[in-house]
Amino acid sequence: FQDGTPERTVTLQMAQILLDKLLASGYDVLMLRDGEDVQLDNVARTVICNNVADCHIALHWDSGDGKNYDKGCFYISVPEVLKSMEPVASHWQQHNALGESLVAGLKNAGVKIFSSGAMEMDLTQTSFSTIPSIDIELGDKKSDHSDAVLNQLADGLLDGINRYFMS
C-alpha cells in the first residue's frame, strides 16, 4: 500500500474480519491462509477448495497503475478465449455469478466499484476450479485500509455471499 503496509497484512486482517461475520451468520469457513507463515501456491489452494469447499473466494488488492486514486473493487472474470475449454467451460458461469453477487453486495454497502465490476484475466484459480471460484480485488495500493473500511468491505462481501447462496 502507499503507506508501506504489505498487501498480505491487510488481506489477512480483511479475511479475519470477514471470517467473524461469516461465522456469526452461520457459514462454515475454511481459511487457506490464517497466519503469516502459510505457503500454499494457487494450484494447492485450488485443489484443496475443489475437494472440500462450496466456493472459493480469494481476497486481494490490485497493484494499481500508478494513478493517484483508489479505482475501486472488481472481480477477475474468465476470458472469452478460455470459456470453451474444460474445466472452465463447465464452470465459468458459476464463477461469474459469484463475482457478480460479491460486486452487488459491495455496491449495496456503498463501496466504490471499478468500471463494470469485472476484469478478464486468466488465473489458475478460475481456470482449474470445479466449484464457484473468484478473485475479488478490494481496491488498490491507494485504497484506505482502516478498520472502518475493512468492516464496510466485509459487510458488502457478506451481503454478496448471501445473495449468491440464496438465489
PDB file of C-alpha atoms in Angstrom:
ATOM      1  CA  PHE A   1       0.000   0.000   0.000  1.00  0.00           C
ATOM      2  CA  GLN A   2       1.010   3.598  -0.431  1.00  0.00           C
ATOM      3  CA  ASP A   3       1.754   3.857   3.310  1.00  0.00           C
ATOM      4  CA  GLY A   4       4.160   0.891   3.151  1.00  0.00           C
ATOM      5  CA  THR A   5       1.806  -1.722   4.630  1.00  0.00           C
ATOM      6  CA  PRO A   6       2.204  -5.063   2.799  1.00  0.00           C
ATOM      7  CA  GLU A   7      -0.882  -6.332   0.958  1.00  0.00           C
ATOM      8  CA  ARG A   8      -0.574  -9.694   2.734  1.00  0.00           C
ATOM      9  CA  THR A   9      -1.027  -7.956   6.114  1.00  0.00           C
ATOM     10  CA  VAL A  10      -4.188  -6.099   5.078  1.00  0.00           C
ATOM     11  CA  THR A  11      -5.540  -9.172   3.273  1.00  0.00           C
ATOM     12  CA  LEU A  12      -5.163 -11.314   6.394  1.00  0.00           C
ATOM     13  CA  GLN A  13      -6.811  -8.627   8.527  1.00  0.00           C
ATOM     14  CA  MET A  14      -9.658  -8.401   5.992  1.00  0.00           C
ATOM     15  CA  ALA A  15     -10.038 -12.189   5.940  1.00  0.00           C
ATOM     16  CA  GLN A  16     -10.253 -12.342   9.733  1.00  0.00           C
ATOM     17  CA  ILE A  17     -12.950  -9.643   9.839  1.00  0.00           C
ATOM     18  CA  LEU A  18     -14.905 -11.457   7.105  1.00  0.00           C
ATOM     19  CA  LEU A  19     -14.393 -14.785   8.900  1.00  0.00           C
ATOM     20  CA  ASP A  20     -16.033 -13.421  12.052  1.00  0.00           C
ATOM     21  CA  LYS A  21     -19.001 -12.067  10.074  1.00  0.00           C
ATOM     22  CA  LEU A  22     -19.438 -15.328   8.139  1.00  0.00           C
ATOM     23  CA  LEU A  23     -19.280 -17.477  11.287  1.00  0.00           C
ATOM     24  CA  ALA A  24     -21.774 -15.177  13.044  1.00  0.00           C
ATOM     25  CA  SER A  25     -24.088 -15.664  10.042  1.00  0.00           C
ATOM     26  CA  GLY A  26     -23.890 -19.467  10.283  1.00  0.00           C
ATOM     27  CA  TYR A  27     -21.422 -20.226   7.489  1.00  0.00           C
ATOM     28  CA  ASP A  28     -18.680 -22.840   7.768  1.00  0.00           C
ATOM     29  CA  VAL A  29     -15.367 -21.330   6.704  1.00  0.00           C
ATOM     30  CA  LEU A  30     -12.003 -22.797   5.771  1.00  0.00           C
ATOM     31  CA  MET A  31      -9.249 -20.190   5.733  1.00  0.00           C
ATOM     32  CA  LEU A  32      -6.457 -21.264   3.413  1.00  0.00           C
ATOM     33  CA  ARG A  33      -4.184 -18.668   4.968  1.00  0.00           C
ATOM     34  CA  ASP A  34      -4.770 -17.949   8.641  1.00  0.00           C
ATOM     35  CA  GLY A  35      -1.342 -16.570   9.513  1.00  0.00           C
ATOM     36  CA  GLU A  36       1.836 -15.070   8.115  1.00  0.00           C
ATOM     37  CA  ASP A  37       3.647 -18.395   7.663  1.00  0.00           C
ATOM     38  CA  VAL A  38       1.292 -20.218   5.266  1.00  0.00           C
ATOM     39  CA  GLN A  39       2.941 -21.169   1.970  1.00  0.00           C
ATOM     40  CA  LEU A  40       0.354 -22.537  -0.468  1.00  0.00           C
ATOM     41  CA  ASP A  41       0.570 -21.716  -4.145  1.00  0.00           C
ATOM     42  CA  ASN A  42      -2.509 -21.124  -6.299  1.00  0.00           C
ATOM     43  CA  VAL A  43      -2.604 -24.719  -7.547  1.00  0.00           C
ATOM     44  CA  ALA A  44      -2.619 -26.118  -3.991  1.00  0.00           C
ATOM     45  CA  ARG A  45      -5.322 -23.648  -2.931  1.00  0.00           C
ATOM     46  CA  THR A  46      -7.471 -24.584  -5.911  1.00  0.00           C
ATOM     47  CA  VAL A  47      -7.065 -28.347  -5.325  1.00  0.00           C
ATOM     48  CA  ILE A  48      -7.978 -28.002  -1.637  1.00  0.00           C
ATOM     49  CA  CYS A  49     -11.060 -25.934  -2.412  1.00  0.00           C
ATOM     50  CA  ASN A  50     -12.197 -28.240  -5.219  1.00  0.00           C
ATOM     51  CA  ASN A  51     -12.186 -31.097  -2.718  1.00  0.00           C
ATOM     52  CA  VAL A  52     -13.726 -29.542   0.398  1.00  0.00           C
ATOM     53  CA  ALA A  53     -15.483 -26.230  -0.315  1.00  0.00           C
ATOM     54  CA  ASP A  54     -18.755 -24.964  -1.757  1.00  0.00           C
ATOM     55  CA  CYS A  55     -16.970 -21.909  -3.158  1.00  0.00           C
ATOM     56  CA  HIS A  56     -13.534 -20.257  -3.162  1.00  0.00           C
ATOM     57  CA  ILE A  57     -13.111 -16.521  -2.627  1.00  0.00           C
ATOM     58  CA  ALA A  58      -9.599 -15.070  -2.843  1.00  0.00           C
ATOM     59  CA  LEU A  59      -9.249 -11.577  -1.369  1.00  0.00           C
ATOM     60  CA  HIS A  60      -6.743  -9.178  -2.931  1.00  0.00           C
ATOM     61  CA  TRP A  61      -5.903  -5.546  -3.599  1.00  0.00           C
ATOM     62  CA  ASP A  62      -4.808  -4.694  -7.115  1.00  0.00           C
ATOM     63  CA  SER A  63      -1.237  -3.438  -7.524  1.00  0.00           C
ATOM     64  CA  GLY A  64      -2.656  -0.353  -9.209  1.00  0.00           C
ATOM     65  CA  ASP A  65      -1.468   1.538 -12.223  1.00  0.00           C
ATOM     66  CA  GLY A  66       0.247   4.449 -10.511  1.00  0.00           C
ATOM     67  CA  LYS A  67      -2.713   6.826 -10.659  1.00  0.00           C
ATOM     68  CA  ASN A  68      -3.452   8.939  -7.624  1.00  0.00           C
ATOM     69  CA  TYR A  69      -6.822   7.451  -6.732  1.00  0.00           C
ATOM     70  CA  ASP A  70      -8.429   4.266  -5.459  1.00  0.00           C
ATOM     71  CA  LYS A  71     -10.009   2.681  -8.527  1.00  0.00           C
ATOM     72  CA  GLY A  72     -12.472   0.543  -6.562  1.00  0.00           C
ATOM     73  CA  CYS A  73     -13.482  -3.109  -6.322  1.00  0.00           C
ATOM     74  CA  PHE A  74     -13.844  -5.678  -9.087  1.00  0.00           C
ATOM     75  CA  TYR A  75     -13.656  -9.410  -9.642  1.00  0.00           C
ATOM     76  CA  ILE A  76     -11.458 -11.277 -12.092  1.00  0.00           C
ATOM     77  CA  SER A  77     -13.679 -12.878 -14.731  1.00  0.00           C
ATOM     78  CA  VAL A  78     -12.810 -15.683 -17.127  1.00  0.00           C
ATOM     79  CA  PRO A  79     -11.529 -14.522 -20.537  1.00  0.00           C
ATOM     80  CA  GLU A  80     -13.649 -15.413 -23.574  1.00  0.00           C
ATOM     81  CA  VAL A  81     -10.805 -17.455 -25.089  1.00  0.00           C
ATOM     82  CA  LEU A  82     -10.948 -19.947 -22.174  1.00  0.00           C
ATOM     83  CA  LYS A  83     -14.717 -20.382 -21.942  1.00  0.00           C
ATOM     84  CA  SER A  84     -14.762 -23.314 -24.388  1.00  0.00           C
ATOM     85  CA  MET A  85     -12.006 -25.316 -22.628  1.00  0.00           C
ATOM     86  CA  GLU A  86     -12.629 -27.718 -19.753  1.00  0.00           C
ATOM     87  CA  PRO A  87     -12.938 -27.430 -16.837  1.00  0.00           C
ATOM     88  CA  VAL A  88     -13.614 -23.724 -17.480  1.00  0.00           C
ATOM     89  CA  ALA A  89     -16.438 -24.423 -19.945  1.00  0.00           C
ATOM     90  CA  SER A  90     -18.447 -26.254 -17.275  1.00  0.00           C
ATOM     91  CA  HIS A  91     -17.867 -23.713 -14.505  1.00  0.00           C
ATOM     92  CA  TRP A  92     -17.249 -20.177 -15.752  1.00  0.00           C
ATOM     93  CA  GLN A  93     -20.908 -19.177 -15.348  1.00  0.00           C
ATOM     94  CA  GLN A  94     -20.720 -20.146 -11.650  1.00  0.00           C
ATOM     95  CA  HIS A  95     -17.508 -18.137 -11.214  1.00  0.00           C
ATOM     96  CA  ASN A  96     -19.065 -15.069 -12.818  1.00  0.00           C
ATOM     97  CA  ALA A  97     -22.312 -15.421 -10.854  1.00  0.00           C
ATOM     98  CA  LEU A  98     -20.318 -15.477  -7.600  1.00  0.00           C
ATOM     99  CA  GLY A  99     -18.279 -12.458  -8.717  1.00  0.00           C
ATOM    100  CA  GLU A 100     -21.388 -10.538  -9.755  1.00  0.00           C
ATOM    101  CA  SER A 101     -23.023 -11.295  -6.402  1.00  0.00           C
ATOM    102  CA  LEU A 102     -19.952 -10.095  -4.493  1.00  0.00           C
ATOM    103  CA  VAL A 103     -19.790  -6.871  -6.516  1.00  0.00           C
ATOM    104  CA  ALA A 104     -23.535  -6.293  -5.984  1.00  0.00           C
ATOM    105  CA  GLY A 105     -23.093  -6.769  -2.239  1.00  0.00           C
ATOM    106  CA  LEU A 106     -20.127  -4.388  -2.148  1.00  0.00           C
ATOM    107  CA  LYS A 107     -22.058  -1.802  -4.166  1.00  0.00           C
ATOM    108  CA  ASN A 108     -25.015  -2.177  -1.797  1.00  0.00           C
ATOM    109  CA  ALA A 109     -22.633  -1.463   1.118  1.00  0.00           C
ATOM    110  CA  GLY A 110     -21.611   1.814  -0.530  1.00  0.00           C
ATOM    111  CA  VAL A 111     -18.222   0.617  -1.764  1.00  0.00           C
ATOM    112  CA  LYS A 112     -16.726   2.068  -4.941  1.00  0.00           C
ATOM    113  CA  ILE A 113     -16.831  -0.349  -7.897  1.00  0.00           C
ATOM    114  CA  PHE A 114     -14.328  -0.204 -10.757  1.00  0.00           C
ATOM    115  CA  SER A 115     -15.824   0.073 -14.246  1.00  0.00           C
ATOM    116  CA  SER A 116     -18.320  -2.769 -14.831  1.00  0.00           C
ATOM    117  CA  GLY A 117     -17.109  -4.588 -11.698  1.00  0.00           C
ATOM    118  CA  ALA A 118     -15.251  -7.262 -13.674  1.00  0.00           C
ATOM    119  CA  MET A 119     -11.936  -7.575 -15.461  1.00  0.00           C
ATOM    120  CA  GLU A 120     -10.996 -10.552 -17.656  1.00  0.00           C
ATOM    121  CA  MET A 121      -7.799 -12.376 -16.741  1.00  0.00           C
ATOM    122  CA  ASP A 122      -6.520 -15.942 -16.939  1.00  0.00           C
ATOM    123  CA  LEU A 123      -5.992 -17.189 -13.377  1.00  0.00           C
ATOM    124  CA  THR A 124      -5.055 -20.663 -12.148  1.00  0.00           C
ATOM    125  CA  GLN A 125      -7.846 -20.365  -9.603  1.00  0.00           C
ATOM    126  CA  THR A 126     -10.694 -19.973 -12.089  1.00  0.00           C
ATOM    127  CA  SER A 127      -9.115 -21.991 -14.889  1.00  0.00           C
ATOM    128  CA  PHE A 128      -8.949 -25.146 -12.771  1.00  0.00           C
ATOM    129  CA  SER A 129     -11.753 -24.705 -10.226  1.00  0.00           C
ATOM    130  CA  THR A 130     -14.668 -27.096 -10.328  1.00  0.00           C
ATOM    131  CA  ILE A 131     -16.559 -25.062  -7.720  1.00  0.00           C
ATOM    132  CA  PRO A 132     -17.625 -21.394  -7.915  1.00  0.00           C
ATOM    133  CA  SER A 133     -14.333 -19.539  -7.515  1.00  0.00           C
ATOM    134  CA  ILE A 134     -13.431 -15.875  -7.690  1.00  0.00           C
ATOM    135  CA  ASP A 135     -10.577 -13.473  -7.114  1.00  0.00           C
ATOM    136  CA  ILE A 136     -12.038 -10.247  -5.730  1.00  0.00           C
ATOM    137  CA  GLU A 137      -9.900  -7.117  -5.849  1.00  0.00           C
ATOM    138  CA  LEU A 138     -10.975  -4.857  -2.977  1.00  0.00           C
ATOM    139  CA  GLY A 139      -9.226  -1.758  -4.249  1.00  0.00           C
ATOM    140  CA  ASP A 140      -5.600  -0.993  -4.941  1.00  0.00           C
ATOM    141  CA  LYS A 141      -2.436   0.308  -3.319  1.00  0.00           C
ATOM    142  CA  LYS A 142      -4.029   3.758  -2.921  1.00  0.00           C
ATOM    143  CA  SER A 143      -7.059   2.365  -1.040  1.00  0.00           C
ATOM    144  CA  ASP A 144      -7.962   3.213   2.523  1.00  0.00           C
ATOM    145  CA  HIS A 145      -7.443   0.093   4.636  1.00  0.00           C
ATOM    146  CA  SER A 146      -8.644   1.397   8.000  1.00  0.00           C
ATOM    147  CA  ASP A 147     -10.723  -0.818  10.280  1.00  0.00           C
ATOM    148  CA  ALA A 148     -13.875   1.085   9.302  1.00  0.00           C
ATOM    149  CA  VAL A 149     -13.277   0.498   5.592  1.00  0.00           C
ATOM    150  CA  LEU A 150     -12.364  -3.172   6.089  1.00  0.00           C
ATOM    151  CA  ASN A 151     -15.602  -3.662   8.045  1.00  0.00           C
ATOM    152  CA  GLN A 152     -17.562  -1.938   5.260  1.00  0.00           C
ATOM    153  CA  LEU A 153     -15.915  -4.251   2.718  1.00  0.00           C
ATOM    154  CA  ALA A 154     -16.664  -7.309   4.885  1.00  0.00           C
ATOM    155  CA  ASP A 155     -20.313  -6.252   5.198  1.00  0.00           C
ATOM    156  CA  GLY A 156     -20.510  -5.945   1.406  1.00  0.00           C
ATOM    157  CA  LEU A 157     -18.837  -9.313   0.858  1.00  0.00           C
ATOM    158  CA  LEU A 158     -21.201 -10.971   3.340  1.00  0.00           C
ATOM    159  CA  ASP A 159     -24.151  -9.417   1.512  1.00  0.00           C
ATOM    160  CA  GLY A 160     -22.747 -10.750  -1.770  1.00  0.00           C
ATOM    161  CA  ILE A 161     -22.203 -14.234  -0.370  1.00  0.00           C
ATOM    162  CA  ASN A 162     -25.763 -14.250   0.963  1.00  0.00           C
ATOM    163  CA  ARG A 163     -27.038 -13.109  -2.456  1.00  0.00           C
ATOM    164  CA  TYR A 164     -25.160 -15.940  -4.160  1.00  0.00           C
ATOM    165  CA  PHE A 165     -26.270 -18.747  -1.858  1.00  0.00           C
ATOM    166  CA  MET A 166     -29.857 -17.517  -1.505  1.00  0.00           C
ATOM    167  CA  SER A 167     -30.515 -17.039  -5.223  1.00  0.00           C
TER     168      SER A 167
END
